[in-house]
Amino acid sequence: MEKPSPALSALKTIVILAVSISILVPMLVVVSTSLASDSEIREAGGYVLFPTDPTLEAYRTIFASPLIFRALGVSVLVTVAGTLIALFVTITMAYALSRPVLFGKPMLLGIVLTMFFSPGLIPLYLMIKELHLLDSLWSLILPTAFAAFNFIVMRSFFMALPQELLEAARIDGASDFRILWQIVMPLSKAVIAVIGLFYAVAYWNSFFNAMLYINDQELWPIQLILRSYVIQGTSMTADQLGVQQSAAPQSIKMAVVVVALVPILLIYPFLQKYFSKGVITGAVKG
């Protein structure tokens, strides 16, 4: 492989540094502001880069608040349950449609391809309403329990597996369920981990479905709290949070951003090693 010139290497370094700084500095401001006191935030004009007297009062306030704690529980429940259901649906459909012989396979593939297009907001809302899923956590899980793009990637990965191995298992008397569970899934850990991360990130960051289908504030996920009290700039008073004494409103807002951001960041390093094998292999062969 030809070695890049010093000028090109320097340009790449500058670009990577610029992108890294543009990402890290806002995150540092958010974390620092969440740790700053009320007086320091007022003196700095709303945002603090390096707090001189850091305090965890904002985090104590939000974790003592039933509103925030309940919203975190809803987000975790929806993310875990939704990811498991979405993986089950995607894996079983991808395996079935990756097999060379399946009754009605062209028609099923045609139905899946229609899922690339959204039915529209009003038809989707009316369907959720007719299914009596309004003000239910199922309205946050079921509408996004299948993604056509993830299905295509996983089906392509399954089709790239050695078919002789699967046929040998079938000759030995293994059923399709046993082949899927004991042969296909162990060989597909990379793509399952990556698709699982895609679904988990989508469920964790989702707030629009909650805004449409959930009127009960006790069922709000943390992202809807984030949108209502942080992005829209609504103040978070002690009464709204359900606590007796509240920290500075600005530091509470930034603390909510950190709490909503950290869980999904903690998952990524454990799955990062599967990305090149799971996504690139499936995408190229697809």
CSV table of C-alpha atoms in Angstrom, one decimal, residues 8-133:
chain,number,residue,atom,x,y,z
A,8,LEU,CA,-2.0,14.6,3.4
A,9,SER,CA,-1.2,13.0,6.8
A,10,ALA,CA,-1.1,16.5,8.3
A,11,LEU,CA,-4.4,17.5,6.6
A,12,LYS,CA,-6.1,14.3,8.0
A,13,THR,CA,-4.8,15.0,11.5
A,14,ILE,CA,-6.1,18.6,11.4
A,15,VAL,CA,-9.6,17.4,10.1
A,16,ILE,CA,-9.8,14.7,12.8
A,17,LEU,CA,-8.7,17.1,15.5
A,18,ALA,CA,-11.3,19.7,14.3
A,19,VAL,CA,-14.1,17.1,14.3
A,20,SER,CA,-13.1,15.8,17.7
A,21,ILE,CA,-13.0,19.3,19.3
A,22,SER,CA,-16.4,20.2,17.8
A,23,ILE,CA,-17.8,17.1,19.5
A,24,LEU,CA,-15.9,17.1,22.8
A,25,VAL,CA,-16.2,20.8,23.7
A,26,PRO,CA,-20.1,20.9,23.7
A,27,MET,CA,-20.1,17.7,25.7
A,28,LEU,CA,-17.6,19.1,28.2
A,29,VAL,CA,-19.8,22.3,28.5
A,30,VAL,CA,-22.8,20.2,29.2
A,31,VAL,CA,-21.1,18.1,31.9
A,32,SER,CA,-19.4,21.1,33.5
A,33,THR,CA,-22.6,23.1,33.6
A,34,SER,CA,-24.3,20.2,35.3
A,35,LEU,CA,-21.7,20.3,38.0
A,36,ALA,CA,-21.6,24.1,38.5
A,37,SER,CA,-23.3,26.1,41.2
A,38,ASP,CA,-26.2,28.5,40.5
A,39,SER,CA,-24.0,31.6,41.2
A,40,GLU,CA,-21.3,30.4,38.9
A,41,ILE,CA,-23.7,29.7,36.1
A,42,ARG,CA,-25.2,33.2,36.4
A,43,GLU,CA,-21.8,34.8,36.3
A,44,ALA,CA,-20.8,32.7,33.2
A,45,GLY,CA,-24.0,33.7,31.4
A,46,GLY,CA,-25.6,30.2,31.4
A,47,TYR,CA,-22.8,27.8,30.5
A,48,VAL,CA,-19.6,26.9,32.3
A,49,LEU,CA,-16.6,25.3,30.7
A,50,PHE,CA,-14.6,24.6,33.9
A,51,PRO,CA,-16.5,24.7,37.2
A,52,THR,CA,-14.3,26.1,40.1
A,53,ASP,CA,-16.4,24.5,42.8
A,54,PRO,CA,-18.1,21.4,41.3
A,55,THR,CA,-21.2,19.9,43.0
A,56,LEU,CA,-23.4,16.9,42.4
A,57,GLU,CA,-26.5,18.7,43.7
A,58,ALA,CA,-28.2,18.6,40.3
A,59,TYR,CA,-27.8,14.8,40.0
A,60,ARG,CA,-29.0,14.4,43.6
A,61,THR,CA,-32.1,16.4,42.7
A,62,ILE,CA,-33.0,14.5,39.5
A,63,PHE,CA,-32.4,11.1,41.1
A,64,ALA,CA,-34.6,12.2,44.0
A,65,SER,CA,-37.3,13.3,41.6
A,66,PRO,CA,-40.0,10.7,40.9
A,67,LEU,CA,-40.6,12.3,37.5
A,68,ILE,CA,-37.1,11.8,36.3
A,69,PHE,CA,-36.5,8.4,38.0
A,70,ARG,CA,-39.8,7.1,36.5
A,71,ALA,CA,-39.0,8.4,33.1
A,72,LEU,CA,-35.6,6.6,33.2
A,73,GLY,CA,-37.3,3.4,34.2
A,74,VAL,CA,-39.7,3.7,31.2
A,75,SER,CA,-36.9,4.4,28.8
A,76,VAL,CA,-34.9,1.4,30.1
A,77,LEU,CA,-38.0,-0.9,29.9
A,78,VAL,CA,-39.0,0.2,26.4
A,79,THR,CA,-35.4,-0.1,25.2
A,80,VAL,CA,-34.8,-3.6,26.6
A,81,ALA,CA,-38.2,-5.0,25.7
A,82,GLY,CA,-38.3,-3.3,22.3
A,83,THR,CA,-34.8,-4.4,21.3
A,84,LEU,CA,-35.5,-8.1,22.3
A,85,ILE,CA,-38.8,-8.1,20.4
A,86,ALA,CA,-37.3,-6.4,17.3
A,87,LEU,CA,-34.3,-8.8,17.3
A,88,PHE,CA,-36.7,-11.8,17.5
A,89,VAL,CA,-38.8,-10.5,14.6
A,90,THR,CA,-35.8,-9.5,12.5
A,91,ILE,CA,-33.8,-12.7,13.1
A,92,THR,CA,-36.7,-15.1,12.4
A,93,MET,CA,-37.8,-13.2,9.3
A,94,ALA,CA,-34.3,-12.9,8.0
A,95,TYR,CA,-33.6,-16.6,8.5
A,96,ALA,CA,-36.8,-17.8,6.9
A,97,LEU,CA,-36.3,-15.5,3.8
A,98,SER,CA,-32.7,-16.5,3.5
A,99,ARG,CA,-33.5,-20.1,2.9
A,100,PRO,CA,-33.5,-21.2,-0.7
A,101,VAL,CA,-36.9,-22.9,-0.5
A,102,LEU,CA,-39.8,-21.2,1.2
A,103,PHE,CA,-43.5,-21.1,0.2
A,104,GLY,CA,-44.5,-17.6,-0.9
A,105,LYS,CA,-41.0,-16.2,-0.6
A,106,PRO,CA,-41.3,-13.7,-3.5
A,107,MET,CA,-44.6,-12.3,-2.1
A,108,LEU,CA,-43.1,-12.1,1.5
A,109,LEU,CA,-40.1,-10.2,0.1
A,110,GLY,CA,-42.4,-7.8,-1.7
A,111,ILE,CA,-44.3,-7.2,1.5
A,112,VAL,CA,-41.0,-6.4,3.3
A,113,LEU,CA,-39.9,-4.0,0.6
A,114,THR,CA,-43.1,-2.0,1.1
A,115,MET,CA,-41.9,-1.4,4.7
A,116,PHE,CA,-39.2,0.9,3.4
A,117,PHE,CA,-41.9,3.5,3.0
A,118,SER,CA,-43.8,5.1,5.9
A,119,PRO,CA,-47.6,4.8,5.8
A,120,GLY,CA,-47.9,8.4,7.1
A,121,LEU,CA,-48.6,10.0,10.4
A,122,ILE,CA,-52.4,10.0,10.4
A,123,PRO,CA,-52.9,6.3,9.2
A,124,LEU,CA,-50.3,5.2,11.8
A,125,TYR,CA,-52.0,7.1,14.6
A,126,LEU,CA,-55.4,5.8,13.6
A,127,MET,CA,-54.1,2.2,13.6
A,128,ILE,CA,-52.6,2.7,17.1
A,129,LYS,CA,-55.9,4.1,18.3
A,130,GLU,CA,-58.0,1.3,16.8
A,131,LEU,CA,-55.7,-1.2,18.5
A,132,HIS,CA,-56.4,0.6,21.8
A,133,LEU,CA,-52.6,1.1,22.4
